[in-house]
Short mmCIF file of C-alpha atoms and ligand atoms in Angstrom, two decimals:
data_model
loop_
_atom_site.label_atom_id
_atom_site.label_comp_id
_atom_site.label_asym_id
_atom_site.label_seq_id
_atom_site.Cartn_x
_atom_site.Cartn_y
_atom_site.Cartn_z
CA MET A 1 1.18 34.31 1.82
CA LEU A 2 3.31 32.07 -0.51
CA ARG A 3 1.18 32.89 -3.35
CA ALA A 4 1.36 36.53 -2.66
CA LEU A 5 5.12 36.34 -2.56
CA ALA A 6 5.19 34.44 -5.86
CA LEU A 7 2.96 36.98 -7.46
CA VAL A 8 5.55 39.75 -6.39
CA LEU A 9 8.32 37.71 -7.62
CA LEU A 10 6.54 37.19 -10.97
CA ALA A 11 5.81 40.89 -11.29
CA THR A 12 9.40 41.84 -10.72
CA ALA A 13 10.88 39.18 -12.93
CA PRO A 14 13.55 40.54 -15.32
CA ALA A 15 11.68 42.22 -18.32
CA ARG A 16 13.94 40.70 -21.05
CA GLY A 17 11.74 37.97 -22.65
CA GLY A 18 8.94 38.65 -20.21
CA ALA A 19 8.12 37.13 -16.83
CA VAL A 20 8.72 33.40 -16.15
CA LEU A 21 5.67 31.31 -15.44
CA ASP A 22 5.91 28.74 -12.71
CA VAL A 23 4.23 25.60 -14.00
CA VAL A 24 3.52 22.35 -12.27
CA ALA A 25 2.83 19.20 -14.37
CA THR A 26 1.67 15.92 -13.23
CA SER A 27 4.07 13.89 -15.42
CA THR A 28 7.47 14.19 -16.85
CA ASP A 29 5.91 13.86 -20.32
CA LEU A 30 3.76 16.89 -19.80
CA LYS A 31 6.72 18.73 -18.26
CA ALA A 32 8.78 18.04 -21.49
CA LEU A 33 5.96 19.33 -23.78
CA VAL A 34 5.39 22.53 -21.54
CA GLU A 35 9.05 23.09 -21.78
CA ALA A 36 9.03 22.56 -25.45
CA VAL A 37 6.35 25.25 -26.06
CA GLY A 38 7.26 27.49 -23.15
CA GLY A 39 11.03 27.65 -23.64
CA GLU A 40 12.50 30.31 -21.50
CA ARG A 41 9.12 31.73 -20.46
CA VAL A 42 8.49 28.61 -18.15
CA ARG A 43 9.83 26.87 -15.18
CA VAL A 44 8.38 23.44 -14.82
CA GLU A 45 8.30 20.91 -12.13
CA SER A 46 6.59 17.25 -12.52
CA LEU A 47 4.80 16.11 -9.45
CA ALA A 48 5.30 12.50 -10.68
CA PRO A 49 8.73 10.95 -11.02
CA ALA A 50 9.44 9.50 -14.51
CA LEU A 51 9.04 5.88 -13.12
CA HIS A 52 6.23 4.99 -10.64
CA GLU A 53 3.50 2.49 -10.27
CA PRO A 54 1.02 3.56 -12.85
CA HIS A 55 -1.38 5.97 -11.40
CA ALA A 56 0.04 6.13 -7.92
CA VAL A 57 2.27 9.06 -6.81
CA ASP A 58 3.50 10.15 -3.40
CA VAL A 59 3.69 13.87 -3.66
CA LYS A 60 6.25 15.55 -1.41
CA PRO A 61 5.56 18.59 1.00
CA ARG A 62 8.22 20.60 -0.99
CA GLN A 63 6.25 19.90 -4.11
CA LEU A 64 2.88 21.02 -2.49
CA VAL A 65 4.55 24.30 -1.58
CA ARG A 66 5.58 24.68 -5.05
CA LEU A 67 2.16 24.09 -6.39
CA LYS A 68 0.62 26.61 -4.06
CA SER A 69 2.55 29.39 -5.77
CA ALA A 70 2.29 27.97 -9.30
CA ALA A 71 0.72 29.77 -12.21
CA LEU A 72 -0.66 26.74 -13.80
CA LEU A 73 -1.29 23.03 -13.05
CA VAL A 74 -0.98 20.82 -16.29
CA ARG A 75 -2.40 17.37 -16.04
CA VAL A 76 -3.19 14.30 -18.16
CA GLY A 77 -6.77 14.12 -17.09
CA LEU A 78 -9.16 11.19 -17.31
CA ASP A 79 -8.46 8.81 -14.47
CA HIS A 80 -4.80 9.09 -14.72
CA GLU A 81 -4.23 11.07 -11.48
CA PRO A 82 -6.51 9.63 -8.75
CA TRP A 83 -3.87 10.87 -6.28
CA LEU A 84 -4.39 14.48 -7.44
CA ALA A 85 -7.60 14.76 -5.37
CA ARG A 86 -5.73 14.57 -2.14
CA VAL A 87 -3.15 17.08 -3.38
CA ARG A 88 -5.97 19.52 -4.34
CA ALA A 89 -7.55 19.14 -0.90
CA THR A 90 -4.20 19.86 0.69
CA VAL A 91 -3.44 22.92 -1.24
CA ASN A 92 -7.00 24.04 -0.98
CA ASP A 93 -6.99 26.70 -3.76
CA PRO A 94 -10.00 26.97 -6.01
CA ARG A 95 -7.72 27.92 -8.96
CA PHE A 96 -6.58 24.30 -9.11
CA ALA A 97 -10.09 22.77 -8.99
CA PRO A 98 -11.10 20.85 -12.20
CA GLY A 99 -11.94 23.57 -14.59
CA GLY A 100 -10.44 26.34 -12.36
CA ALA A 101 -8.47 29.33 -13.53
CA ALA A 102 -5.13 27.60 -13.14
CA ASP A 103 -6.10 24.02 -14.07
CA LEU A 104 -5.30 22.79 -17.57
CA ASP A 105 -6.58 19.32 -18.66
CA VAL A 106 -4.36 18.32 -21.66
CA SER A 107 -6.79 15.50 -22.70
CA ARG A 108 -9.50 17.76 -23.80
CA ASP A 109 -8.83 17.63 -27.43
CA ILE A 110 -7.61 14.00 -27.76
CA GLU A 111 -9.49 11.37 -29.65
CA LEU A 112 -9.83 8.84 -26.79
CA LEU A 113 -9.53 4.95 -27.03
CA GLN A 114 -11.49 2.62 -24.84
CA ALA A 115 -13.87 5.45 -23.77
CA GLU A 116 -16.64 2.94 -23.56
CA THR A 117 -14.76 0.78 -20.91
CA ALA A 118 -16.72 0.29 -17.70
CA ARG A 119 -15.53 2.25 -14.66
CA VAL A 120 -13.38 -0.05 -12.51
CA ARG A 121 -12.40 0.55 -8.90
CA SER A 122 -9.42 -1.33 -7.29
CA GLU A 123 -9.44 -2.40 -3.74
CA GLN A 124 -7.24 0.61 -2.89
CA GLY A 125 -9.97 2.86 -3.95
CA VAL A 126 -7.90 3.85 -7.05
CA HIS A 127 -9.93 3.97 -10.22
CA VAL A 128 -8.09 3.82 -13.41
CA HIS A 129 -8.85 3.94 -17.22
CA GLY A 130 -12.48 4.74 -16.41
CA PHE A 131 -12.89 7.50 -18.88
CA GLY A 132 -11.07 6.20 -21.74
CA ASN A 133 -7.35 4.98 -21.77
CA PRO A 134 -5.29 7.81 -20.30
CA HIS A 135 -1.93 6.84 -21.90
CA TYR A 136 -2.53 9.11 -25.05
CA TRP A 137 0.88 10.72 -24.93
CA LEU A 138 2.30 7.50 -26.24
CA ASP A 139 0.98 8.32 -29.66
CA PRO A 140 3.58 10.81 -30.96
CA LEU A 141 0.96 12.52 -33.17
CA ASN A 142 -1.09 13.38 -30.04
CA ALA A 143 1.66 15.91 -29.22
CA ARG A 144 0.01 18.12 -31.80
CA PRO A 145 -3.21 18.64 -29.87
CA MET A 146 -1.45 18.46 -26.56
CA THR A 147 0.98 21.25 -27.44
CA GLN A 148 -1.76 23.39 -28.74
CA THR A 149 -3.77 23.05 -25.57
CA ILE A 150 -0.60 23.90 -23.65
CA LEU A 151 0.11 26.95 -25.90
CA GLU A 152 -3.47 28.14 -25.25
CA GLY A 153 -3.03 27.63 -21.50
CA LEU A 154 0.28 29.48 -21.26
CA ALA A 155 -0.84 32.43 -23.65
CA ARG A 156 -3.84 32.98 -21.56
CA LEU A 157 -1.51 33.75 -18.63
CA ALA A 158 1.05 35.59 -20.64
CA PRO A 159 -0.61 37.01 -23.76
CA ASP A 160 2.51 38.87 -24.64
CA ALA A 161 4.25 35.46 -25.18
CA ARG A 162 2.01 34.11 -27.69
CA GLU A 163 4.14 34.69 -30.54
CA VAL A 164 7.28 33.13 -28.97
CA LEU A 165 5.23 30.25 -27.77
CA SER A 166 3.88 29.62 -31.40
CA ARG A 167 7.44 29.73 -32.64
CA ASN A 168 8.76 27.27 -30.08
CA ARG A 169 5.75 24.89 -30.75
CA ALA A 170 6.54 25.09 -34.60
CA ARG A 171 10.23 24.27 -33.90
CA PHE A 172 9.22 21.25 -31.72
CA LEU A 173 6.75 19.91 -34.28
CA GLU A 174 9.34 19.96 -37.01
CA ARG A 175 11.46 17.80 -34.80
CA LEU A 176 8.50 15.63 -33.96
CA ASP A 177 7.57 15.21 -37.68
CA ALA A 178 11.14 14.15 -38.51
CA GLY A 179 11.07 11.67 -35.73
CA PHE A 180 7.68 10.33 -36.88
CA SER A 181 9.01 9.56 -40.34
CA ARG A 182 12.05 7.72 -38.89
CA TRP A 183 9.68 5.65 -36.37
CA SER A 184 7.07 4.82 -39.14
CA ALA A 185 9.88 3.58 -41.40
CA ALA A 186 11.54 1.52 -38.62
CA LEU A 187 8.25 -0.16 -37.60
CA ALA A 188 6.69 -0.49 -41.17
CA PRO A 189 8.06 -4.06 -41.63
CA TYR A 190 6.17 -5.08 -38.40
CA ARG A 191 2.68 -3.90 -39.23
CA GLY A 192 0.17 -6.37 -37.92
CA ALA A 193 2.64 -7.96 -35.52
CA ARG A 194 0.91 -9.32 -32.38
CA VAL A 195 2.34 -8.31 -28.91
CA VAL A 196 1.31 -8.77 -25.27
CA VAL A 197 1.62 -5.97 -22.86
CA PHE A 198 1.81 -5.94 -19.12
CA HIS A 199 -0.10 -2.71 -18.20
CA ASP A 200 -2.51 -1.28 -20.79
CA SER A 201 -0.23 1.74 -21.54
CA TRP A 202 0.27 1.08 -25.34
CA PRO A 203 -2.95 1.14 -27.27
CA TYR A 204 -2.39 4.59 -28.76
CA PHE A 205 1.19 3.73 -29.67
CA ALA A 206 0.05 0.42 -31.25
CA GLN A 207 -2.78 1.91 -33.21
CA ARG A 208 -0.45 4.55 -34.52
CA PHE A 209 2.10 2.23 -35.70
CA GLY A 210 -0.10 -0.73 -36.77
CA LEU A 211 0.74 -3.21 -34.04
CA VAL A 212 -1.92 -5.50 -32.59
CA ILE A 213 -2.13 -5.90 -28.65
CA ALA A 214 -3.26 -9.40 -28.35
CA ALA A 215 -3.66 -9.40 -24.57
CA THR A 216 -2.83 -7.41 -21.46
CA ILE A 217 -1.25 -9.35 -18.57
CA GLU A 218 -2.98 -7.22 -15.92
CA PRO A 219 -6.64 -8.21 -16.22
CA VAL A 220 -7.50 -4.88 -14.84
CA PRO A 221 -5.24 -1.89 -14.80
CA GLY A 222 -3.11 -2.09 -11.63
CA VAL A 223 -4.33 -5.56 -10.66
CA PRO A 224 -1.97 -8.46 -10.90
CA PRO A 225 -3.05 -11.60 -12.87
CA SER A 226 -4.34 -14.62 -11.23
CA PRO A 227 -2.68 -18.09 -12.05
CA ALA A 228 -5.84 -18.96 -13.88
CA SER A 229 -5.75 -15.90 -16.08
CA LEU A 230 -1.93 -16.41 -16.68
CA ALA A 231 -2.59 -19.95 -17.83
CA ALA A 232 -5.29 -18.85 -20.28
CA LEU A 233 -2.95 -15.89 -21.49
CA THR A 234 -0.09 -18.37 -22.22
CA ALA A 235 -2.32 -20.73 -24.08
CA GLY A 236 -3.80 -17.82 -26.16
CA MET A 237 -0.30 -16.60 -26.96
CA ARG A 238 1.03 -19.92 -28.16
CA GLU A 239 -2.07 -20.23 -30.38
CA ALA A 240 -1.85 -16.82 -31.85
CA GLY A 241 2.02 -16.95 -32.30
CA VAL A 242 2.63 -13.89 -30.10
CA ARG A 243 6.48 -13.67 -29.69
CA VAL A 244 6.89 -10.41 -27.87
CA VAL A 245 5.90 -9.14 -24.38
CA ILE A 246 6.13 -5.38 -23.67
CA VAL A 247 6.83 -4.56 -19.95
CA GLU A 248 7.69 -1.30 -18.21
CA PRO A 249 10.44 -0.65 -15.72
CA SER A 250 7.72 -0.62 -13.00
CA SER A 251 6.08 -3.90 -14.10
CA ASN A 252 6.16 -6.93 -11.77
CA ARG A 253 8.68 -9.04 -13.70
CA SER A 254 7.71 -12.40 -12.19
CA ALA A 255 4.50 -12.77 -14.10
CA ALA A 256 6.21 -11.64 -17.39
CA ASN A 257 9.11 -14.00 -16.88
CA ARG A 258 6.80 -16.99 -16.30
CA ILE A 259 5.04 -16.13 -19.52
CA ALA A 260 8.15 -15.70 -21.38
CA ALA A 261 9.55 -19.02 -19.94
CA SER A 262 6.56 -20.96 -20.94
CA THR A 263 5.84 -19.46 -24.48
CA GLY A 264 9.33 -18.64 -25.61
CA ALA A 265 8.45 -15.08 -26.03
CA ARG A 266 10.84 -12.23 -25.79
CA ILE A 267 10.46 -9.63 -23.12
CA VAL A 268 11.14 -5.94 -24.07
CA THR A 269 11.16 -3.09 -21.56
CA LEU A 270 9.59 0.06 -23.00
CA VAL A 271 9.81 3.42 -21.37
CA PRO A 272 6.40 4.80 -20.58
CA SER A 273 7.55 8.41 -19.74
CA VAL A 274 10.31 10.95 -20.51
CA GLY A 275 13.19 10.40 -18.15
CA GLY A 276 12.30 6.77 -17.42
CA ASP A 277 15.68 5.98 -19.02
CA PRO A 278 18.60 8.30 -19.49
CA GLU A 279 18.31 8.02 -23.23
CA ALA A 280 14.63 9.11 -23.16
CA ALA A 281 15.61 12.59 -22.01
CA ASP A 282 12.75 14.42 -23.91
CA TYR A 283 9.58 13.70 -25.76
CA VAL A 284 11.35 12.91 -29.22
CA THR A 285 13.99 10.64 -27.78
CA LEU A 286 11.41 8.77 -25.72
CA PHE A 287 10.08 7.40 -29.00
CA ASP A 288 13.65 7.00 -30.50
CA VAL A 289 14.44 4.61 -27.59
CA ASN A 290 11.11 2.71 -27.57
CA VAL A 291 10.99 2.16 -31.32
CA ARG A 292 14.70 0.91 -31.24
CA ARG A 293 13.90 -1.51 -28.53
CA LEU A 294 10.77 -2.76 -30.01
CA THR A 295 12.15 -3.15 -33.58
CA GLU A 296 15.13 -5.13 -32.08
CA ALA A 297 12.78 -7.41 -30.17
CA LEU A 298 10.33 -7.98 -33.21
CA ALA A 299 13.26 -8.73 -35.56
CA GLY A 300 14.77 -11.22 -32.99
CA ALA A 301 11.45 -12.93 -32.41
CA ARG A 302 10.74 -13.62 -36.13
ZN1 LIG B 401 -2.77 3.06 -17.01
#
């Protein structure tokens, strides 16, 4: 019923610029990229808020209604959205099944890191990072294949929009490339710097900018460290001269604070997703904020 209504609305949308596609993304990062490519041709909602426990999301009934009538579901893929299975079961529409007509997995053309990692399953039945590290949007150059996949997904639904979508994407990539020059220059003096991270969100970012992730505080994604693993970690950090610990706004700060206190390392809070900080309002400014915070921490830790 709702879907039928939405189709009627889509069909009767104003002709200027073509019909607007209702898109639901699983993350604010994907929302930002769909908006960058889709421009006026899309209306996008993210199921996950900008900040949440990694891989755990509570989808609201209002969002389920929105998804039912959406033209496209855009997702990170891999094991990033274990909560999506329940959403799919509730919405019960084969269009949104993996590989379905309205399902778009943006990971499909990404060169994955940690793809060999064994599948792990936490006590809550939430499995994470089992098919390769899913935080690939944190390499800004991955936005190229991501926006290409999004362009294809949107153009399949609105073939008349392909030209404008391509123009939008080209404009976005120009801004991204300019940003990438800035970020590379800012981080160049710190190539080879060793950092410790709380959640394993940053391997793509680190690889792109030449940083070395010496250790991860969570022994397994989503699992807090034991006292024994914390002790081993701080000993290793002192030995290796690691001076910076990267946490996220949702990280449990007590473990990070203990590590900082016993090693003298600096804690820097990086933003894992668009909107996680008011300054990180879109995909490009997300990296502006993170690169600035990180260079300040690395400079101060010398
Ligand atoms: Zn993760």
